[in-house]
Amino acid sequence: MRYIIYLRVSTNLQDVRTQEHHCINHLKGLTGDSFEYLIFTDEDVSARKTKLENRKGIQNALNTLKPGDTFVAIALDRLGRSNLECAKIRDYVKKRKCSIILVNQPWILDNDILWGLMSGIASEEVKTLSKRTKDALSAKKSRGECVGKAPYGYKAIETEQLTKKNKPLLKLSIDEIEFRNLETMKNLSHSGYTLREIALELNNLGIVNRQGRPWSHVLVHEILKNHKQSIQVLSLNQIPLSV
């Protein structure tokens, strides 16, 4: 018998090797030390990317299945984040004349009610997590905290305040060089230059982007668009600026 092991972690902070360790040890307890297996992995997969068509690991794992194989995962929520996706995977495995092992949830395999219940819970967890993340980001913005990368024209600086994780709280401050470059972009745009012409003019002036590379019209568009959003936040006088 061959085992097809599927591993998925949502963020790079989670260790896929932990799942592998538990799956391998579980199979050793069932069959002994000698057995054939293949491992397929999806790493750093957020809730937004958990759809089957976006996960190459599970696609390859399912396509590898042959009659008599056993599909292995640590738990149902590693397979899918909705009732429909979990049901699709289960039906596909059965059509391939294969069986399924869920290491941490062996009791739900032959019970349709429990299968549906657990996959429904997984689906609701995604919605709850998404809402909590959006609420947390919104709260940070309202307090003037730096969220993600600083917008072009600004830089993140440490304050004396500490976060809940005891790290310095970041605020936004004007970056003099980037802000001048941003003003140049805006002036060119107001003068009727196209995005491609703005990028070409910046390159002709010897101005490089934040990564030290030549400008493209796509990046110019992104920066000008994000700047409008930044102005809305800055106009609230909630983000301290220092030059």
XYZ file of N, CA and C in Angstrom:
729
model
N 0.845 -1.204 0.000
C 0.000 0.000 0.000
C 0.877 1.249 0.000
N 0.452 2.250 -0.784
C 1.197 3.493 -0.862
C 0.400 4.619 -0.200
N 1.106 5.492 0.508
C 0.456 6.606 1.206
C 0.834 7.926 0.535
N -0.182 8.740 0.247
C 0.027 10.065 -0.312
C -0.267 11.064 0.803
N 0.791 11.679 1.329
C 0.657 12.571 2.482
C 0.568 14.018 2.003
N -0.478 14.702 2.464
C -0.640 16.107 2.102
C -0.482 16.974 3.344
N 0.375 18.002 3.229
C 0.657 18.910 4.336
C 0.354 20.336 3.898
N -0.296 21.109 4.772
C -0.550 22.513 4.462
C -0.380 23.366 5.705
N 0.327 24.484 5.544
C 0.441 25.458 6.626
C -0.006 26.803 6.089
N -0.667 27.591 6.926
C -1.253 28.854 6.493
C -0.250 29.988 6.438
N 0.753 29.966 7.309
C 1.746 31.030 7.341
C 3.127 30.427 7.472
N 4.133 31.244 7.154
C 5.505 30.763 7.260
C 5.958 30.612 8.700
N 5.097 31.003 9.666
C 5.437 30.833 11.076
C 5.093 29.435 11.558
N 4.279 28.728 10.774
C 3.917 27.367 11.127
C 4.911 26.418 10.476
N 5.255 25.349 11.179
C 6.278 24.440 10.690
C 5.621 23.236 10.027
N 5.807 23.093 8.730
C 5.220 21.968 8.004
C 5.826 20.647 8.456
N 7.034 20.697 8.989
C 7.687 19.464 9.439
C 6.992 18.846 10.650
N 6.292 19.678 11.419
C 5.538 19.143 12.553
C 4.420 18.235 12.074
N 3.685 18.697 11.035
C 2.639 17.867 10.458
C 3.227 16.585 9.879
N 4.349 16.716 9.177
C 5.001 15.540 8.582
C 5.379 14.519 9.652
N 5.930 15.011 10.752
C 6.347 14.135 11.849
C 5.161 13.338 12.397
N 4.033 14.019 12.637
C 2.865 13.337 13.199
C 2.277 12.334 12.216
N 2.245 12.698 10.942
C 1.697 11.785 9.925
C 2.556 10.531 9.786
N 3.867 10.707 9.692
C 4.785 9.571 9.540
C 4.709 8.643 10.745
N 4.727 9.223 11.948
C 4.655 8.408 13.164
C 3.343 7.639 13.248
N 2.249 8.266 12.823
C 0.949 7.591 12.826
C 0.965 6.394 11.882
N 1.546 6.568 10.705
C 1.611 5.474 9.737
C 2.536 4.355 10.225
N 3.603 4.715 10.914
C 4.488 3.692 11.479
C 3.747 2.846 12.493
N 2.869 3.498 13.266
C 2.078 2.746 14.238
C 1.097 1.799 13.583
N 0.663 2.119 12.370
C -0.285 1.267 11.650
C 0.385 0.136 10.884
N 1.538 0.429 10.293
C 2.140 -0.527 9.356
C 3.535 -1.003 9.740
N 4.178 -0.349 10.694
C 5.563 -0.671 10.990
C 6.475 0.372 10.355
N 7.790 0.093 10.372
C 8.754 1.082 9.904
C 8.902 1.141 8.392
N 8.454 0.116 7.687
C 8.674 0.074 6.247
C 7.365 0.262 5.491
N 7.255 1.380 4.776
C 6.087 1.623 3.928
C 6.438 2.690 2.893
N 5.718 2.659 1.788
C 5.978 3.595 0.698
C 5.089 4.825 0.842
N 5.690 5.998 0.669
C 4.870 7.213 0.774
C 5.463 8.342 -0.057
N 4.594 9.268 -0.437
C 4.988 10.488 -1.129
C 4.404 11.669 -0.357
N 5.118 12.781 -0.338
C 4.666 13.949 0.406
C 4.457 15.122 -0.553
N 3.313 15.792 -0.399
C 2.999 16.985 -1.181
C 2.653 18.108 -0.207
N 3.120 19.300 -0.518
C 3.021 20.394 0.446
C 2.515 21.682 -0.195
N 1.695 22.397 0.557
C 1.329 23.777 0.241
C 1.736 24.610 1.444
N 2.704 25.494 1.260
C 3.184 26.322 2.366
C 2.789 27.769 2.183
N 2.639 28.464 3.311
C 2.298 29.889 3.338
C 1.049 30.162 2.513
N 0.010 29.359 2.750
C -1.258 29.497 2.033
C -2.269 30.152 2.955
N -2.640 31.372 2.664
C -3.607 32.102 3.470
C -5.014 31.661 3.125
N -5.983 32.147 3.915
C -7.378 31.785 3.663
C -7.815 32.191 2.271
N -7.274 33.315 1.790
C -7.657 33.807 0.464
C -7.200 32.861 -0.636
N -6.150 32.082 -0.374
C -5.580 31.236 -1.410
C -5.863 29.746 -1.187
N -6.800 29.417 -0.311
C -7.014 28.018 0.017
C -7.881 27.281 -0.988
N -8.447 27.974 -1.985
C -9.260 27.288 -2.979
C -8.427 26.234 -3.687
N -9.075 25.135 -4.049
C -8.373 23.999 -4.632
C -7.548 24.379 -5.856
N -8.123 25.224 -6.722
C -7.419 25.563 -7.948
C -6.183 26.418 -7.711
N -6.055 26.998 -6.513
C -4.893 27.833 -6.187
C -3.796 27.078 -5.449
N -4.050 25.803 -5.150
C -3.080 25.032 -4.366
C -2.478 23.919 -5.220
N -1.258 24.146 -5.676
C -0.603 23.158 -6.539
C -0.298 21.872 -5.791
N 0.014 22.003 -4.495
C 0.371 20.823 -3.711
C -0.733 19.789 -3.676
N -1.942 20.233 -3.323
C -3.039 19.272 -3.216
C -3.495 18.805 -4.595
N -3.381 19.665 -5.608
C -3.712 19.247 -6.970
C -2.800 18.110 -7.408
N -1.507 18.274 -7.163
C -0.545 17.226 -7.530
C -0.761 15.958 -6.717
N -1.100 16.123 -5.436
C -1.335 14.957 -4.574
C -2.523 14.143 -5.074
N -3.613 14.820 -5.393
C -4.817 14.124 -5.863
C -4.587 13.468 -7.220
N -3.859 14.137 -8.097
C -3.595 13.579 -9.419
C -2.655 12.384 -9.370
N -1.898 12.268 -8.275
C -0.952 11.157 -8.122
C -1.640 9.883 -7.643
N -2.816 10.021 -7.053
C -3.506 8.862 -6.470
C -3.773 7.757 -7.496
N -3.503 6.539 -7.074
C -3.810 5.347 -7.866
C -4.679 4.412 -7.021
N -5.477 3.566 -7.648
C -6.335 2.644 -6.883
C -5.550 1.894 -5.813
N -6.076 1.913 -4.603
C -5.414 1.234 -3.497
C -4.575 2.141 -2.631
N -4.275 3.365 -3.110
C -3.502 4.318 -2.308
C -4.344 4.840 -1.148
N -3.648 5.405 -0.157
C -4.323 6.045 0.970
C -3.880 7.499 1.043
N -4.866 8.382 1.058
C -4.610 9.818 1.137
C -4.555 10.214 2.604
N -3.488 10.889 3.031
C -3.252 11.175 4.450
C -3.113 12.683 4.680
N -3.792 13.177 5.712
C -3.647 14.565 6.146
C -3.767 14.606 7.662
N -3.275 15.670 8.253
C -3.298 15.757 9.713
C -4.703 15.978 10.241
N -5.522 16.773 9.508
C -6.894 17.060 9.942
C -7.684 17.594 8.750
N -8.994 17.628 8.909
C -9.878 18.026 7.823
C -9.647 19.464 7.373
N -9.357 20.371 8.317
C -9.193 21.777 7.933
C -7.926 22.016 7.123
N -7.027 21.035 7.043
C -5.859 21.146 6.177
C -6.204 20.815 4.730
N -7.336 20.133 4.525
C -7.756 19.767 3.168
C -8.502 20.901 2.498
N -9.464 21.480 3.198
C -10.280 22.525 2.607
C -10.871 23.421 3.662
N -11.382 24.583 3.228
C -11.950 25.554 4.157
C -13.429 25.788 3.901
N -14.079 24.826 3.252
C -15.518 24.929 3.039
C -16.089 23.526 2.904
N -17.390 23.396 3.168
C -18.060 22.106 3.027
C -17.888 21.560 1.620
N -18.042 22.450 0.635
C -17.986 22.023 -0.755
C -16.616 21.477 -1.123
N -15.552 22.174 -0.722
C -14.207 21.724 -1.065
C -13.870 20.397 -0.403
N -14.213 20.277 0.872
C -13.950 19.023 1.586
C -14.711 17.871 0.953
N -15.956 18.122 0.560
C -16.772 17.083 -0.078
C -16.180 16.692 -1.430
N -15.698 17.681 -2.188
C -15.089 17.403 -3.494
C -13.872 16.494 -3.344
N -13.033 16.814 -2.353
C -11.823 16.011 -2.133
C -12.185 14.599 -1.733
N -13.146 14.471 -0.834
C -13.568 13.141 -0.377
C -14.116 12.316 -1.534
N -14.978 12.931 -2.357
C -15.569 12.216 -3.493
C -14.504 11.828 -4.512
N -13.543 12.721 -4.743
C -12.491 12.443 -5.717
C -11.638 11.260 -5.266
N -11.292 11.244 -3.987
C -10.476 10.146 -3.444
C -11.217 8.821 -3.569
N -12.508 8.829 -3.274
C -13.300 7.599 -3.379
C -13.405 7.119 -4.818
N -13.588 8.074 -5.768
C -13.683 7.707 -7.177
C -12.388 7.070 -7.672
N -11.291 7.468 -7.091
C -9.997 6.882 -7.436
C -9.785 5.536 -6.743
N -10.806 5.101 -6.009
C -10.755 3.834 -5.260
C -9.625 3.859 -4.237
N -9.551 4.992 -3.549
C -8.546 5.165 -2.500
C -9.254 5.461 -1.181
N -8.520 5.355 -0.101
C -9.073 5.654 1.222
C -8.409 6.899 1.790
N -8.968 7.393 2.902
C -8.453 8.604 3.540
C -8.111 8.331 4.994
N -7.015 8.917 5.448
C -6.659 8.899 6.870
C -6.509 10.351 7.331
N -7.250 10.719 8.360
C -7.062 12.006 9.027
C -6.461 11.690 10.393
N -5.194 11.998 10.563
C -4.443 11.559 11.735
C -5.088 12.001 13.042
N -5.507 13.257 13.129
C -6.060 13.782 14.379
C -7.575 13.652 14.492
N -8.219 13.204 13.407
C -9.687 13.114 13.422
C -10.176 11.816 12.756
N -9.712 10.656 13.205
C -10.087 9.400 12.536
C -11.570 9.068 12.670
N -12.246 9.657 13.658
C -13.633 9.298 13.941
C -14.642 9.872 12.952
N -14.225 10.851 12.128
C -15.209 11.503 11.265
C -15.262 10.910 9.857
N -14.341 10.008 9.532
C -14.214 9.543 8.150
C -15.468 8.865 7.616
N -16.080 8.021 8.410
C -17.235 7.258 7.937
C -18.559 7.827 8.423
N -18.524 9.041 8.920
C -19.740 9.660 9.433
C -19.997 10.948 8.651
N -21.001 10.909 7.762
C -21.287 12.059 6.905
C -21.673 13.300 7.706
N -22.376 13.090 8.823
C -22.812 14.228 9.635
C -21.612 14.924 10.263
N -20.701 14.132 10.836
C -19.510 14.717 11.460
C -18.603 15.367 10.416
N -18.502 14.732 9.256
C -17.676 15.287 8.177
C -18.196 16.673 7.789
N -19.498 16.761 7.578
C -20.104 18.045 7.218
C -19.977 19.067 8.326
N -20.142 18.623 9.572
C -20.044 19.519 10.721
C -18.639 20.099 10.850
N -17.620 19.252 10.762
C -16.247 19.708 10.936
C -15.799 20.609 9.784
N -16.203 20.284 8.560
C -15.838 21.146 7.432
C -16.570 22.478 7.519
N -17.800 22.470 8.079
C -18.532 23.718 8.291
C -17.857 24.590 9.323
N -17.346 23.981 10.383
C -16.616 24.721 11.414
C -15.355 25.352 10.826
N -14.658 24.598 9.968
C -13.452 25.121 9.330
C -13.783 26.339 8.479
N -14.920 26.270 7.781
C -15.346 27.388 6.935
C -15.646 28.628 7.772
N -16.327 28.448 8.910
C -16.656 29.579 9.780
C -15.412 30.178 10.417
N -14.391 29.337 10.677
C -13.147 29.836 11.263
C -12.458 30.816 10.321
N -12.533 30.527 9.009
C -11.926 31.424 8.021
C -12.611 32.788 8.050
N -13.958 32.780 8.095
C -14.701 34.034 8.125
C -14.377 34.837 9.385
N -14.308 34.144 10.517
C -14.009 34.810 11.786
C -12.606 35.395 11.783
N -11.643 34.608 11.291
C -10.256 35.078 11.243
C -10.119 36.283 10.328
N -10.806 36.236 9.181
C -10.747 37.351 8.237
C -11.296 38.625 8.868
N -12.413 38.511 9.585
C -13.019 39.676 10.223
C -12.108 40.234 11.310
N -11.522 39.355 12.115
C -10.625 39.806 13.173
C -9.420 40.536 12.603
N -8.872 40.010 11.496
C -7.711 40.640 10.871
C -8.052 42.030 10.355
N -9.211 42.149 9.666
C -9.633 43.451 9.146
C -9.897 44.434 10.276
N -10.530 43.964 11.360
C -10.811 44.846 12.494
C -9.520 45.331 13.149
N -8.534 44.408 13.253
C -7.259 44.770 13.881
C -6.513 45.800 13.040
N -6.510 45.609 11.721
C -5.840 46.563 10.830
C -6.527 47.923 10.866
N -7.865 47.900 10.903
C -8.621 49.146 10.960
C -8.322 49.907 12.243
N -8.231 49.166 13.351
C -7.935 49.795 14.640
C -6.537 50.404 14.639
N -5.563 49.704 14.021
C -4.197 50.228 13.950
C -4.148 51.520 13.150
N -4.869 51.529 12.017
C -4.872 52.727 11.179
C -5.488 53.915 11.913
N -6.573 53.644 12.678
C -7.242 54.726 13.395
C -6.352 55.303 14.492
N -5.407 54.485 15.005
C -4.480 54.961 16.029
C -3.222 55.572 15.416
N -3.157 55.536 14.073
C -1.992 56.099 13.401
C -0.795 55.183 13.398
N -0.998 53.905 13.665
C 0.111 52.965 13.648
C 0.430 52.570 12.219
N 1.670 52.207 11.978
C 2.098 51.792 10.655
C 1.647 50.366 10.399
N 0.927 50.153 9.296
C 0.436 48.820 8.942
C 1.118 48.378 7.656
N 1.854 47.266 7.719
C 2.540 46.789 6.538
C 3.684 47.708 6.159
N 3.994 47.786 4.850
C 5.072 48.641 4.379
C 4.645 50.106 4.397
N 5.579 50.968 4.719
C 5.290 52.402 4.695
C 5.032 52.824 3.255
N 4.008 53.664 3.010
C 3.747 54.138 1.640
C 4.918 54.946 1.125
N 5.073 54.969 -0.192
C 6.194 55.688 -0.793
C 6.118 57.168 -0.406
N 7.254 57.704 0.019
C 7.298 59.085 0.501
C 7.394 59.155 2.014
N 7.230 57.997 2.643
C 7.257 57.933 4.106
C 8.128 56.764 4.559
N 8.499 56.780 5.819
C 9.270 55.686 6.397
C 8.725 55.379 7.784
N 8.920 54.142 8.216
C 8.461 53.731 9.544
C 9.569 53.981 10.558
N 9.223 54.624 11.657
C 10.203 54.887 12.721
C 9.691 54.304 14.030
N 10.631 53.916 14.878
C 10.267 53.350 16.168
C 9.924 54.452 17.161
N 8.951 54.185 18.022
C 8.592 55.117 19.089
C 8.931 54.494 20.434
N 8.718 55.258 21.472
C 8.996 54.736 22.814
C 7.882 53.809 23.293
N 6.750 53.842 22.593
C 5.647 52.960 22.942
C 5.966 51.529 22.510
N 5.365 50.567 23.203
C 5.579 49.159 22.888
C 4.266 48.504 22.475
N 4.368 47.512 21.593
C 3.198 46.744 21.181
C 2.909 45.683 22.226
N 1.840 44.915 22.024
C 1.492 43.839 22.956
C 2.588 42.777 23.005
N 3.365 42.670 21.916
C 4.457 41.695 21.868
C 5.759 42.307 22.367
N 5.650 43.453 23.040
C 6.796 44.118 23.657
C 7.830 44.571 22.630
N 7.350 44.929 21.428
C 8.229 45.466 20.399
C 7.906 46.946 20.206
N 8.883 47.736 19.738
C 8.636 49.174 19.542
C 7.485 49.415 18.566
N 6.595 50.325 18.927
C 5.483 50.692 18.054
C 6.018 51.567 16.919
N 5.567 51.295 15.692
C 6.040 52.025 14.525
C 5.066 53.133 14.129
N 5.590 54.281 13.800
C 4.806 55.385 13.276
C 5.404 55.812 11.943
N 4.650 56.605 11.195
C 5.128 57.072 9.900
C 5.794 58.441 10.004
N 6.886 58.597 9.251
C 7.593 59.867 9.177
C 7.926 60.128 7.712
N 8.011 61.404 7.324
C 8.330 61.751 5.941
C 9.762 61.343 5.601
N 9.920 60.699 4.452
C 11.239 60.417 3.899
C 11.527 61.525 2.882
N 12.506 62.378 3.166
C 12.736 63.584 2.358
C 12.971 63.274 0.879
N 13.834 62.301 0.588
C 14.171 61.978 -0.803
C 12.962 61.411 -1.535
N 12.302 60.422 -0.926
C 11.141 59.813 -1.569
C 10.008 60.826 -1.731
N 9.863 61.715 -0.749
C 8.780 62.693 -0.825
C 9.009 63.664 -1.985
N 10.271 64.035 -2.219
C 10.584 64.911 -3.356
C 10.303 64.190 -4.672
N 10.665 62.906 -4.720
C 10.384 62.117 -5.921
C 8.875 62.015 -6.157
N 8.151 61.852 -5.073
C 6.697 61.768 -5.163
C 6.114 63.078 -5.699
N 6.645 64.199 -5.232
C 6.194 65.504 -5.716
C 6.483 65.657 -7.207
N 7.628 65.136 -7.645
C 7.970 65.174 -9.067
C 6.948 64.384 -9.881
N 6.585 63.192 -9.399
C 5.574 62.374 -10.085
C 4.253 63.113 -10.194
N 3.829 63.714 -9.090
C 2.545 64.417 -9.073
C 2.549 65.608 -10.031
N 3.662 66.361 -10.034
C 3.752 67.520 -10.918
C 3.723 67.112 -12.386
N 4.420 66.030 -12.716
C 4.417 65.526 -14.085
C 3.024 65.052 -14.490
N 2.370 64.394 -13.544
C 1.017 63.896 -13.816
C 0.059 65.057 -14.067
N 0.156 66.105 -13.242
C -0.707 67.279 -13.391
C -0.408 68.041 -14.690
N 0.824 67.868 -15.210
C 1.205 68.540 -16.459
C 0.759 67.758 -17.692
N 0.106 66.611 -17.457
C -0.421 65.834 -18.571
C 0.446 64.678 -19.024
N 1.533 64.390 -18.309
C 2.381 63.262 -18.670
C 1.628 61.949 -18.444
N 1.831 60.982 -19.340
C 1.264 59.651 -19.129
C 2.125 58.903 -18.115
N 1.640 57.780 -17.640
C 2.403 56.993 -16.672
C 3.734 56.535 -17.258
N 3.725 56.116 -18.518
C 4.974 55.687 -19.165
C 5.944 56.859 -19.299
N 5.422 58.048 -19.627
C 6.270 59.230 -19.766
C 6.855 59.648 -18.419
N 6.060 59.493 -17.348
C 6.565 59.818 -16.005
C 7.705 58.880 -15.631
N 7.512 57.589 -15.882
C 8.558 56.603 -15.574
C 9.825 56.902 -16.367
N 9.672 57.244 -17.642
C 10.824 57.550 -18.488
C 11.555 58.798 -17.995
N 10.789 59.817 -17.586
C 11.400 61.056 -17.097
C 12.164 60.811 -15.797
N 11.602 60.023 -14.901
C 12.295 59.696 -13.650
C 13.603 58.971 -13.935
N 13.562 58.039 -14.872
C 14.773 57.286 -15.223
C 15.811 58.207 -15.871
N 15.347 59.138 -16.713
C 16.273 60.084 -17.358
C 16.935 61.006 -16.331
N 16.207 61.303 -15.243
C 16.741 62.161 -14.186
C 17.677 61.398 -13.242
N 17.800 60.083 -13.453
C 18.667 59.268 -12.605
C 18.035 58.896 -11.276
N 16.708 59.033 -11.188
C 15.987 58.679 -9.963
C 15.622 57.205 -10.017
N 15.983 56.453 -8.981
C 15.654 55.028 -8.930
C 14.525 54.802 -7.926
N 13.884 53.631 -8.007
C 12.804 53.334 -7.077
C 13.356 52.848 -5.742
N 12.473 52.464 -4.853
C 12.878 52.080 -3.487
C 13.829 50.887 -3.495
N 13.729 50.042 -4.508
C 14.600 48.869 -4.612
C 15.889 49.172 -5.382
N 16.071 50.453 -5.778
C 17.272 50.839 -6.502
C 17.240 50.481 -7.974
N 16.035 50.263 -8.510
C 15.878 49.864 -9.910
C 15.164 50.944 -10.708
N 15.207 50.852 -12.052
C 14.500 51.828 -12.892
C 12.993 51.762 -12.665
N 12.316 52.859 -12.997
C 10.873 52.934 -12.806
C 10.122 52.294 -13.971
N 8.934 51.791 -13.655
C 8.013 51.285 -14.677
C 6.698 52.032 -14.524
N 5.894 52.058 -15.573
C 4.612 52.766 -15.496
C 3.672 52.113 -14.491
N 3.820 50.784 -14.309
C 2.967 50.056 -13.351
C 3.250 50.529 -11.931
N 4.542 50.658 -11.594
C 4.924 51.085 -10.247
C 4.519 52.542 -10.001
N 4.673 53.401 -11.008
C 4.252 54.798 -10.873
C 2.756 54.876 -10.588
N 1.980 54.086 -11.323
C 0.524 54.061 -11.109
C 0.185 53.613 -9.693
N 0.858 52.575 -9.214
C 0.590 52.034 -7.880
C 0.911 53.069 -6.807
N 2.032 53.764 -6.951
C 2.441 54.752 -5.952
C 1.488 55.940 -5.915
N 1.105 56.445 -7.080
C 0.183 57.580 -7.126
C -1.186 57.208 -6.570
N -1.624 56.004 -6.849
C -2.914 55.541 -6.329
C -2.861 55.407 -4.813
N -1.796 54.785 -4.289
C -1.656 54.602 -2.847
C -1.492 55.934 -2.131
N -0.880 56.925 -2.821
C -0.668 58.231 -2.192
C -2.007 58.900 -1.876
N -2.983 58.760 -2.741
C -4.299 59.340 -2.489
C -4.914 58.757 -1.223
N -4.733 57.434 -1.033
C -5.257 56.782 0.171
C -4.506 57.253 1.411
N -3.175 57.454 1.275
C -2.367 57.903 2.408
C -2.783 59.298 2.855
N -3.096 60.176 1.887
C -3.503 61.538 2.207
C -4.764 61.535 3.057
N -5.693 60.616 2.767
C -6.938 60.545 3.534
C -6.648 60.229 4.991
N -5.671 59.351 5.233
C -5.305 58.996 6.608
C -4.557 60.140 7.272
N -3.604 60.749 6.533
C -2.788 61.816 7.096
C -3.614 63.057 7.419
N -4.701 63.263 6.667
C -5.525 64.448 6.884
C -6.240 64.407 8.228
N -6.273 63.210 8.847
C -6.916 63.076 10.154
C -5.981 63.523 11.280
N -4.736 63.857 10.893
C -3.736 64.281 11.890
C -3.513 63.222 12.958
N -3.616 61.958 12.550
C -3.420 60.865 13.505
C -2.049 60.232 13.398
N -1.321 60.558 12.305
C -0.005 60.012 12.124
C 1.023 61.116 12.284
N 1.827 61.083 13.322
C 2.810 62.155 13.532
C 3.849 62.158 12.431
N 4.123 63.330 11.843
C 5.127 63.441 10.792
C 6.292 64.264 11.297
N 7.483 63.837 10.919
C 8.675 64.620 11.253
C 9.582 64.623 10.047
N 10.204 65.756 9.772
C 11.063 65.869 8.588
C 12.524 65.831 9.029
